[in-house]
PDB file of C-alpha atoms in Angstrom:
ATOM      1  CA  UNK A   1      75.848 110.710 134.468  1.00 61.00           C
ATOM      2  CA  UNK A   2      78.395 109.472 136.921  1.00 69.00           C
ATOM      3  CA  UNK A   3      78.576 105.926 138.233  1.00 65.00           C
ATOM      4  CA  UNK A   4      79.516 105.082 141.776  1.00 74.00           C
ATOM      5  CA  UNK A   5      82.521 102.839 142.321  1.00 72.00           C
ATOM      6  CA  UNK A   6      80.436  99.967 143.622  1.00 71.00           C
ATOM      7  CA  UNK A   7      77.881 100.113 140.766  1.00 75.00           C
ATOM      8  CA  UNK A   8      77.508  96.893 138.834  1.00 81.00           C
ATOM      9  CA  UNK A   9      76.228  96.945 135.294  1.00 81.00           C
ATOM     10  CA  UNK A  10      73.785  94.512 133.837  1.00 88.00           C
ATOM     11  CA  UNK A  11      74.925  92.550 130.772  1.00 90.00           C
ATOM     12  CA  UNK A  12      72.868  94.691 128.398  1.00 90.00           C
ATOM     13  CA  UNK A  13      74.378  97.855 129.814  1.00 90.00           C
ATOM     14  CA  UNK A  14      77.841  96.369 129.317  1.00 90.00           C
ATOM     15  CA  UNK A  15      76.969  95.714 125.672  1.00 92.00           C
ATOM     16  CA  UNK A  16      75.852  99.303 125.178  1.00 91.00           C
ATOM     17  CA  UNK A  17      79.056 100.675 126.650  1.00 91.00           C
ATOM     18  CA  UNK A  18      81.114  98.245 124.609  1.00 92.00           C
ATOM     19  CA  UNK A  19      79.287  99.430 121.499  1.00 93.00           C
ATOM     20  CA  UNK A  20      80.351 102.988 122.238  1.00 93.00           C
ATOM     21  CA  UNK A  21      84.015 102.321 122.890  1.00 93.00           C
ATOM     22  CA  UNK A  22      84.888  99.056 121.092  1.00 93.00           C
ATOM     23  CA  UNK A  23      82.514  98.387 118.162  1.00 91.00           C
ATOM     24  CA  UNK A  24      84.956  95.754 116.858  1.00 93.00           C
ATOM     25  CA  UNK A  25      84.167  93.602 119.908  1.00 93.00           C
ATOM     26  CA  UNK A  26      80.372  93.820 119.726  1.00 93.00           C
ATOM     27  CA  UNK A  27      79.827  90.759 117.499  1.00 92.00           C
ATOM     28  CA  UNK A  28      81.516  88.366 119.921  1.00 92.00           C
ATOM     29  CA  UNK A  29      80.016  90.086 122.956  1.00 94.00           C
ATOM     30  CA  UNK A  30      76.481  89.744 121.571  1.00 93.00           C
ATOM     31  CA  UNK A  31      77.194  86.116 120.712  1.00 93.00           C
ATOM     32  CA  UNK A  32      78.331  85.467 124.301  1.00 93.00           C
ATOM     33  CA  UNK A  33      75.342  87.405 125.648  1.00 93.00           C
ATOM     34  CA  UNK A  34      72.954  85.145 123.721  1.00 92.00           C
ATOM     35  CA  UNK A  35      74.750  81.995 124.878  1.00 93.00           C
ATOM     36  CA  UNK A  36      74.542  83.167 128.509  1.00 92.00           C
ATOM     37  CA  UNK A  37      70.888  84.210 128.227  1.00 91.00           C
ATOM     38  CA  UNK A  38      69.747  81.016 126.505  1.00 92.00           C
ATOM     39  CA  UNK A  39      72.117  78.625 128.308  1.00 93.00           C
ATOM     40  CA  UNK A  40      72.880  77.089 124.934  1.00 90.00           C
ATOM     41  CA  UNK A  41      74.954  77.923 121.865  1.00 88.00           C
ATOM     42  CA  UNK A  42      72.347  76.491 119.465  1.00 86.00           C
ATOM     43  CA  UNK A  43      71.028  79.971 118.651  1.00 85.00           C
ATOM     44  CA  UNK A  44      74.395  81.309 117.496  1.00 86.00           C
ATOM     45  CA  UNK A  45      75.496  78.359 115.388  1.00 82.00           C
ATOM     46  CA  UNK A  46      75.464  78.952 111.628  1.00 73.00           C
ATOM     47  CA  UNK A  47      72.727  77.052 109.850  1.00 71.00           C
ATOM     48  CA  UNK A  48      73.709  74.021 107.827  1.00 73.00           C
ATOM     49  CA  UNK A  49      73.882  74.845 104.151  1.00 76.00           C
ATOM     50  CA  UNK A  50      72.436  72.252 101.809  1.00 84.00           C
ATOM     51  CA  UNK A  51      73.771  73.183  98.387  1.00 86.00           C
ATOM     52  CA  UNK A  52      72.200  70.142  96.732  1.00 86.00           C
ATOM     53  CA  UNK A  53      68.758  71.244  97.902  1.00 87.00           C
ATOM     54  CA  UNK A  54      69.363  74.806  96.704  1.00 87.00           C
ATOM     55  CA  UNK A  55      70.541  73.419  93.355  1.00 87.00           C
ATOM     56  CA  UNK A  56      67.391  71.318  92.927  1.00 89.00           C
ATOM     57  CA  UNK A  57      65.219  74.387  93.536  1.00 88.00           C
ATOM     58  CA  UNK A  58      67.133  76.572  91.080  1.00 85.00           C
ATOM     59  CA  UNK A  59      66.828  77.107  87.343  1.00 84.00           C
ATOM     60  CA  UNK A  60      69.718  77.439  84.899  1.00 78.00           C
ATOM     61  CA  UNK A  61      68.833  80.957  83.753  1.00 75.00           C
ATOM     62  CA  UNK A  62      69.276  82.625  87.147  1.00 77.00           C
ATOM     63  CA  UNK A  63      72.415  82.783  89.261  1.00 77.00           C
ATOM     64  CA  UNK A  64      72.498  81.532  92.828  1.00 80.00           C
ATOM     65  CA  UNK A  65      73.878  84.139  95.201  1.00 76.00           C
ATOM     66  CA  UNK A  66      75.326  83.264  98.598  1.00 76.00           C
ATOM     67  CA  UNK A  67      75.953  86.172 100.919  1.00 71.00           C
ATOM     68  CA  UNK A  68      78.574  85.297 103.480  1.00 71.00           C
ATOM     69  CA  UNK A  69      78.338  86.246 107.102  1.00 68.00           C
ATOM     70  CA  UNK A  70      81.042  85.912 109.751  1.00 67.00           C
ATOM     71  CA  UNK A  71      81.648  82.261 110.536  1.00 68.00           C
ATOM     72  CA  UNK A  72      79.911  80.911 107.439  1.00 73.00           C
ATOM     73  CA  UNK A  73      81.615  79.874 104.220  1.00 78.00           C
ATOM     74  CA  UNK A  74      79.579  77.962 101.621  1.00 82.00           C
ATOM     75  CA  UNK A  75      82.629  77.150  99.488  1.00 86.00           C
ATOM     76  CA  UNK A  76      83.262  73.716 101.018  1.00 86.00           C
ATOM     77  CA  UNK A  77      79.705  72.535 100.439  1.00 87.00           C
ATOM     78  CA  UNK A  78      79.662  74.110  96.990  1.00 89.00           C
ATOM     79  CA  UNK A  79      82.858  72.297  95.997  1.00 91.00           C
ATOM     80  CA  UNK A  80      81.414  68.967  97.186  1.00 91.00           C
ATOM     81  CA  UNK A  81      78.321  69.552  95.043  1.00 91.00           C
ATOM     82  CA  UNK A  82      80.469  70.556  92.053  1.00 91.00           C
ATOM     83  CA  UNK A  83      82.462  67.319  92.396  1.00 93.00           C
ATOM     84  CA  UNK A  84      79.278  65.226  92.698  1.00 91.00           C
ATOM     85  CA  UNK A  85      77.774  66.935  89.644  1.00 90.00           C
ATOM     86  CA  UNK A  86      80.920  66.388  87.545  1.00 92.00           C
ATOM     87  CA  UNK A  87      81.615  70.102  87.209  1.00 91.00           C
ATOM     88  CA  UNK A  88      85.154  69.832  88.588  1.00 90.00           C
ATOM     89  CA  UNK A  89      86.067  66.833  86.456  1.00 91.00           C
ATOM     90  CA  UNK A  90      84.821  68.558  83.297  1.00 91.00           C
ATOM     91  CA  UNK A  91      86.668  71.779  84.272  1.00 91.00           C
ATOM     92  CA  UNK A  92      83.425  73.773  84.416  1.00 90.00           C
ATOM     93  CA  UNK A  93      83.768  74.947  88.028  1.00 91.00           C
ATOM     94  CA  UNK A  94      85.611  78.272  88.268  1.00 90.00           C
ATOM     95  CA  UNK A  95      86.166  80.622  91.171  1.00 86.00           C
ATOM     96  CA  UNK A  96      87.811  83.984  91.550  1.00 86.00           C
ATOM     97  CA  UNK A  97      88.581  86.085  94.603  1.00 84.00           C
ATOM     98  CA  UNK A  98      87.972  89.625  93.478  1.00 79.00           C
ATOM     99  CA  UNK A  99      90.282  92.488  94.259  1.00 76.00           C
ATOM    100  CA  UNK A 100      91.501  95.557  92.502  1.00 77.00           C
ATOM    101  CA  UNK A 101      91.972  95.058  88.789  1.00 79.00           C
ATOM    102  CA  UNK A 102      89.943  91.835  88.680  1.00 80.00           C
ATOM    103  CA  UNK A 103      86.811  93.348  87.131  1.00 77.00           C
ATOM    104  CA  UNK A 104      87.740  92.512  83.527  1.00 84.00           C
ATOM    105  CA  UNK A 105      88.718  88.939  84.376  1.00 87.00           C
ATOM    106  CA  UNK A 106      85.481  88.519  86.335  1.00 83.00           C
ATOM    107  CA  UNK A 107      83.512  89.852  83.392  1.00 83.00           C
ATOM    108  CA  UNK A 108      85.212  87.403  81.019  1.00 87.00           C
ATOM    109  CA  UNK A 109      84.542  84.510  83.383  1.00 87.00           C
ATOM    110  CA  UNK A 110      80.924  85.593  83.648  1.00 83.00           C
ATOM    111  CA  UNK A 111      80.536  85.772  79.859  1.00 84.00           C
ATOM    112  CA  UNK A 112      82.156  82.397  79.244  1.00 85.00           C
ATOM    113  CA  UNK A 113      80.283  80.781  82.124  1.00 84.00           C
ATOM    114  CA  UNK A 114      76.931  82.059  80.911  1.00 82.00           C
ATOM    115  CA  UNK A 115      77.405  80.734  77.373  1.00 84.00           C
ATOM    116  CA  UNK A 116      79.136  77.431  78.208  1.00 86.00           C
ATOM    117  CA  UNK A 117      77.301  76.434  81.369  1.00 85.00           C
ATOM    118  CA  UNK A 118      80.145  76.856  83.843  1.00 87.00           C
ATOM    119  CA  UNK A 119      79.678  77.402  87.530  1.00 88.00           C
ATOM    120  CA  UNK A 120      81.348  80.687  88.460  1.00 87.00           C
ATOM    121  CA  UNK A 121      82.014  81.638  92.076  1.00 86.00           C
ATOM    122  CA  UNK A 122      83.029  85.221  92.829  1.00 83.00           C
ATOM    123  CA  UNK A 123      84.447  85.663  96.303  1.00 82.00           C
ATOM    124  CA  UNK A 124      85.119  88.885  98.208  1.00 78.00           C
ATOM    125  CA  UNK A 125      82.873  91.021  96.030  1.00 72.00           C
ATOM    126  CA  UNK A 126      83.413  94.757  96.410  1.00 68.00           C
ATOM    127  CA  UNK A 127      80.261  96.700  97.286  1.00 65.00           C
ATOM    128  CA  UNK A 128      80.306  99.037  94.305  1.00 62.00           C
ATOM    129  CA  UNK A 129      78.978  99.582  90.801  1.00 54.00           C
ATOM    130  CA  UNK A 130      80.867  96.531  89.516  1.00 57.00           C
ATOM    131  CA  UNK A 131      78.104  94.323  90.953  1.00 60.00           C
ATOM    132  CA  UNK A 132      75.462  96.190  89.004  1.00 62.00           C
ATOM    133  CA  UNK A 133      77.523  95.749  85.839  1.00 64.00           C
ATOM    134  CA  UNK A 134      77.928  92.012  86.402  1.00 60.00           C
ATOM    135  CA  UNK A 135      74.236  91.588  87.210  1.00 60.00           C
ATOM    136  CA  UNK A 136      73.264  93.371  84.003  1.00 62.00           C
ATOM    137  CA  UNK A 137      75.626  91.225  81.941  1.00 60.00           C
ATOM    138  CA  UNK A 138      74.222  88.016  83.449  1.00 57.00           C
ATOM    139  CA  UNK A 139      71.311  88.450  81.056  1.00 55.00           C
ATOM    140  CA  UNK A 140      73.498  87.083  78.239  1.00 52.00           C
ATOM    141  CA  UNK A 141      72.451  84.109  76.099  1.00 52.00           C
ATOM    142  CA  UNK A 142      72.819  81.117  78.345  1.00 55.00           C
ATOM    143  CA  UNK A 143      73.943  77.596  78.070  1.00 55.00           C
ATOM    144  CA  UNK A 144      70.770  75.546  77.720  1.00 56.00           C
ATOM    145  CA  UNK A 145      72.066  72.254  79.106  1.00 58.00           C
ATOM    146  CA  UNK A 146      72.702  71.246  82.654  1.00 57.00           C
ATOM    147  CA  UNK A 147      73.566  73.970  85.099  1.00 54.00           C
TER     148      UNK A 147
END
């Protein structure tokens, strides 16, 4: 199909073409498309994370999993909650950004955290079998006190 020189594309058509040639730009283009269509950026703002509410609804025998999306990072709110709960002061709040060679350290942190009641935050998890291993090991005997 050939377009004439004076042909103008609708916004949706522009998105489709962008998707074909520049997939790295689609996220921002769709965001801008929604803002233009709705005349408001409310619909593209990340939701407010209430870690204290999530904590109150949780139980100490199951981990809480946050899956990050572009523009959202729960770490700030999580750190505030850890400070308020005394986890930072008692040195029971641990975090680790995972990369190559970190699997054993992550496993040790997971084991210690499960038995002593630490809060463990794994960041930048690789999408591979390591996650299955960690999930299976989270069934260890747990700390029975406060989370």
